[in-house]
Short mmCIF file of C-alpha atoms in Angstrom, two decimals:
data_model
loop_
_atom_site.label_atom_id
_atom_site.label_comp_id
_atom_site.label_asym_id
_atom_site.label_seq_id
_atom_site.Cartn_x
_atom_site.Cartn_y
_atom_site.Cartn_z
CA MET A 1 99.37 75.84 108.98
CA GLY A 2 99.98 72.70 110.28
CA SER A 3 97.38 70.16 110.86
CA ILE A 4 93.43 69.67 112.06
CA LEU A 5 94.61 68.94 115.38
CA ASN A 6 96.73 72.63 115.60
CA VAL A 7 93.71 74.32 114.12
CA PRO A 8 89.96 74.73 114.41
CA ILE A 9 87.39 74.45 111.20
CA ILE A 10 84.99 77.64 111.03
CA LEU A 11 81.50 77.00 108.81
CA ALA A 12 80.16 80.07 108.12
CA SER A 13 76.94 79.03 107.16
CA SER A 14 73.50 78.80 108.63
CA SER A 15 72.32 75.76 106.73
CA PRO A 16 72.01 72.77 108.93
CA ARG A 17 71.79 70.80 105.93
CA ARG A 18 75.66 71.75 105.16
CA ILE A 19 76.32 71.30 109.40
CA GLU A 20 74.84 67.32 109.01
CA LEU A 21 76.93 66.85 105.16
CA LEU A 22 80.21 67.45 107.33
CA LYS A 23 78.50 65.57 110.51
CA GLN A 24 78.27 62.34 108.08
CA ILE A 25 81.92 62.20 107.53
CA GLY A 26 82.81 62.80 110.88
CA LEU A 27 84.36 66.86 110.87
CA THR A 28 82.97 68.42 113.97
CA VAL A 29 83.09 72.40 112.88
CA ILE A 30 82.54 75.51 114.70
CA ARG A 31 79.85 77.15 112.69
CA MET A 32 79.97 81.62 112.85
CA ILE A 33 77.05 83.19 110.42
CA PRO A 34 78.35 84.94 108.17
CA THR A 35 76.87 88.59 106.19
CA ALA A 36 76.74 88.73 102.34
CA ASP A 37 74.72 90.85 100.07
CA GLU A 38 73.54 87.32 97.65
CA SER A 39 72.39 89.78 95.08
CA GLN A 40 73.75 88.80 91.18
CA LYS A 41 75.83 91.58 89.97
CA LYS A 42 74.60 92.47 86.52
CA GLY A 43 76.54 91.07 84.06
CA GLU A 44 77.48 88.18 86.59
CA MET A 45 77.09 85.30 85.28
CA PRO A 46 75.84 82.34 88.39
CA LEU A 47 79.27 79.90 87.97
CA GLN A 48 81.05 83.19 88.83
CA MET A 49 78.40 84.69 91.94
CA VAL A 50 78.76 81.52 93.66
CA LYS A 51 82.37 81.22 94.12
CA ARG A 52 82.29 85.19 94.93
CA LEU A 53 79.63 84.67 97.66
CA ALA A 54 81.58 82.44 98.70
CA LYS A 55 84.93 84.35 99.17
CA GLU A 56 82.67 86.88 100.59
CA LYS A 57 81.18 84.41 103.41
CA ALA A 58 83.92 83.41 104.43
CA GLU A 59 86.18 87.47 104.65
CA SER A 60 82.68 88.55 106.74
CA VAL A 61 83.06 86.27 109.41
CA ILE A 62 86.89 86.91 109.84
CA PRO A 63 86.47 89.52 112.78
CA LEU A 64 84.83 87.32 115.18
CA VAL A 65 87.53 84.05 114.19
CA LEU A 66 90.44 86.20 115.14
CA ARG A 67 89.23 87.59 118.44
CA GLU A 68 88.56 83.90 119.41
CA TYR A 69 91.30 82.16 117.80
CA SER A 70 94.94 83.01 117.03
CA ALA A 71 94.51 80.70 113.66
CA ALA A 72 91.85 79.13 111.87
CA VAL A 73 90.38 77.30 108.80
CA ILE A 74 87.30 79.05 107.12
CA LEU A 75 84.99 77.20 104.94
CA SER A 76 82.04 78.73 103.33
CA ALA A 77 79.79 78.30 100.33
CA ASP A 78 77.34 79.31 98.30
CA THR A 79 74.67 77.30 96.03
CA VAL A 80 72.11 78.51 93.49
CA VAL A 81 69.90 76.59 91.22
CA VAL A 82 69.77 77.37 87.27
CA GLU A 83 66.74 77.36 85.51
CA PRO A 84 66.40 74.54 82.48
CA GLY A 85 68.38 75.63 79.36
CA GLY A 86 69.21 79.61 80.84
CA LYS A 87 71.13 81.21 83.06
CA ARG A 88 68.41 82.80 85.72
CA ILE A 89 68.68 81.80 88.80
CA PHE A 90 66.01 80.63 90.94
CA GLY A 91 66.55 81.52 94.20
CA LYS A 92 63.90 80.67 97.05
CA PRO A 93 60.21 80.71 96.08
CA LYS A 94 58.37 84.42 97.42
CA ASP A 95 54.66 82.42 97.79
CA VAL A 96 53.43 79.45 96.65
CA ALA A 97 52.68 80.95 92.89
CA ASP A 98 55.95 81.32 92.77
CA ALA A 99 57.40 78.05 94.23
CA ARG A 100 54.44 76.43 91.16
CA LYS A 101 55.99 77.88 89.02
CA MET A 102 59.39 77.31 89.55
CA LEU A 103 58.53 73.86 89.73
CA SER A 104 56.61 73.78 87.23
CA LYS A 105 59.50 75.01 85.35
CA ILE A 106 62.14 72.45 85.80
CA ALA A 107 59.67 69.75 86.12
CA GLY A 108 60.77 67.52 83.24
CA LYS A 109 63.61 68.74 82.55
CA THR A 110 67.82 69.18 83.79
CA HIS A 111 69.01 71.94 85.37
CA ILE A 112 72.35 72.60 87.09
CA VAL A 113 72.86 73.40 90.49
CA TYR A 114 76.46 75.38 91.15
CA THR A 115 77.72 75.28 94.40
CA GLY A 116 80.93 77.39 95.02
CA TYR A 117 83.42 76.83 97.98
CA CYS A 118 85.88 79.13 99.52
CA ILE A 119 88.23 77.49 102.06
CA TYR A 120 90.56 80.42 104.35
CA GLU A 121 93.19 80.07 105.88
CA THR A 122 93.81 82.98 108.49
CA GLY A 123 95.24 83.81 111.80
CA ARG A 124 96.35 86.64 114.00
CA ASP A 125 100.77 86.15 112.58
CA ILE A 126 100.16 84.72 109.73
CA GLU A 127 100.13 86.00 105.80
CA PRO A 128 96.13 84.89 105.39
CA ARG A 129 95.20 82.69 101.75
CA PHE A 130 92.60 81.61 100.33
CA PHE A 131 91.10 78.80 98.13
CA THR A 132 87.72 78.32 96.18
CA ARG A 133 86.11 76.34 93.47
CA ALA A 134 82.93 76.17 92.38
CA VAL A 135 81.04 72.50 90.78
CA THR A 136 78.35 71.96 88.92
CA SER A 137 75.74 69.70 88.96
CA LYS A 138 72.93 68.39 86.59
CA VAL A 139 69.64 67.67 87.96
CA LYS A 140 66.95 65.37 85.62
CA MET A 141 63.53 66.24 87.01
CA ARG A 142 60.38 63.66 86.74
CA ARG A 143 57.83 65.20 85.00
CA LEU A 144 55.31 66.55 87.47
CA SER A 145 51.31 66.80 87.09
CA LYS A 146 49.75 69.84 88.73
CA ILE A 147 48.27 67.36 91.73
CA THR A 148 52.34 65.84 92.77
CA ILE A 149 53.29 69.64 92.57
CA ASP A 150 50.15 71.53 94.72
CA ARG A 151 50.81 68.28 97.25
CA TYR A 152 54.21 68.72 97.15
CA ILE A 153 54.32 72.25 97.72
CA LYS A 154 51.53 71.46 101.04
CA SER A 155 53.85 69.68 103.00
CA GLY A 156 55.54 73.43 103.35
CA GLU A 157 59.41 72.79 102.11
CA PRO A 158 60.03 74.23 98.79
CA MET A 159 58.91 77.37 100.14
CA ASP A 160 62.60 77.76 102.14
CA LYS A 161 64.97 75.96 98.88
CA ALA A 162 66.59 77.17 96.11
CA GLY A 163 64.52 76.27 92.89
CA ALA A 164 61.62 75.12 95.34
CA TYR A 165 62.88 71.67 96.46
CA ALA A 166 65.30 70.04 98.75
CA ALA A 167 66.92 66.89 97.36
CA GLN A 168 67.46 65.72 100.60
CA GLY A 169 64.67 65.46 102.01
CA LEU A 170 60.76 64.78 100.27
CA GLY A 171 61.53 66.29 96.40
CA THR A 172 64.65 63.59 96.51
CA ALA A 173 61.17 61.61 94.83
CA LEU A 174 60.73 64.19 92.37
CA ILE A 175 64.26 63.91 91.01
CA GLU A 176 64.58 61.16 87.94
CA ARG A 177 68.44 61.18 87.74
CA ILE A 178 71.40 63.25 89.41
CA SER A 179 74.84 64.03 86.93
CA GLY A 180 77.14 64.99 89.20
CA SER A 181 77.57 65.30 92.80
CA TYR A 182 74.76 64.26 95.16
CA THR A 183 76.04 66.33 98.07
CA ASN A 184 76.85 69.70 95.34
CA VAL A 185 73.46 69.40 95.43
CA VAL A 186 71.97 69.62 98.95
CA GLY A 187 74.78 72.59 99.68
CA LEU A 188 78.12 70.65 99.83
CA PRO A 189 80.44 69.31 97.45
CA ILE A 190 82.13 66.63 100.10
CA SER A 191 84.22 65.10 98.10
CA ASP A 192 85.91 67.65 96.65
CA ILE A 193 86.43 69.85 99.69
CA VAL A 194 87.97 67.21 101.59
CA GLN A 195 90.01 66.74 98.10
CA ASP A 196 91.20 70.64 98.94
CA LEU A 197 91.18 70.23 102.38
CA GLU A 198 94.06 67.55 102.39
CA ILE A 199 96.29 68.66 99.32
CA GLU A 200 95.85 72.86 99.41
CA PHE A 201 95.71 72.68 103.00
CA LYS A 202 97.37 69.94 104.23
CA ILE A 203 94.42 68.52 106.58
CA PRO A 204 94.23 64.61 106.12
CA LEU A 205 90.82 62.73 105.59
CA PHE A 206 89.95 61.90 108.57
CA SER A 207 92.03 62.90 110.97
CA TRP A 208 89.53 65.28 112.35
CA ASN A 209 90.13 66.25 115.85
CA GLU A 210 87.22 65.42 117.93
CA SER A 211 87.97 67.77 120.51
CA HIS A 212 86.03 69.85 118.52
CA VAL A 213 82.51 71.08 120.21
CA GLU A 214 79.87 72.70 117.56
CA SER A 215 78.91 75.83 118.43
CA GLN A 216 77.08 79.02 116.99
CA LYS A 217 78.08 82.65 117.17
CA SER A 218 76.75 85.83 115.20
CA PRO A 219 79.71 88.28 114.42
#
């Protein structure tokens, strides 16, 4: 397709954390809100799920992208937290009791965070192509007392976060160590994505087009 100077990069995500991570490397994107059923399919492993959902999110904004642009590169992602020693996915807590249950289960233990991402090249006059990858990080949490858990829940931060904590917020104080990509835990494995933009899509690091203006559109 050419270089970043010729086409916009679309972020198919509603996550402000992903926007911030991309801003940190100087990449301005055009944001579009994807639509996808984020339910886990029967028998589907978390690693498979995040790759599937990332692709579906990218595909959901293609009609809007092609109405606005003759060609574009779409970036989308899906992140899940998996309970220690298991295969069950921890989503966002339903209520305070659910948040307390999640935090109690991960306290003092190591759990896994998967992020699947998709880079989708599309245009009106080109054959679309896509690349998907899933990245794994292991997060060891501190031992947490009931008082600490309750105080953290009272902050309100856990209530809209998968696994009931935010690695980039107050929740960073609950983490003992991370094995693997920190930004993967936040929502985008930046190093892996940049490498794939360079190798798979010939978009070199730090050659971003500063004329791109961030905006938000809904399909």
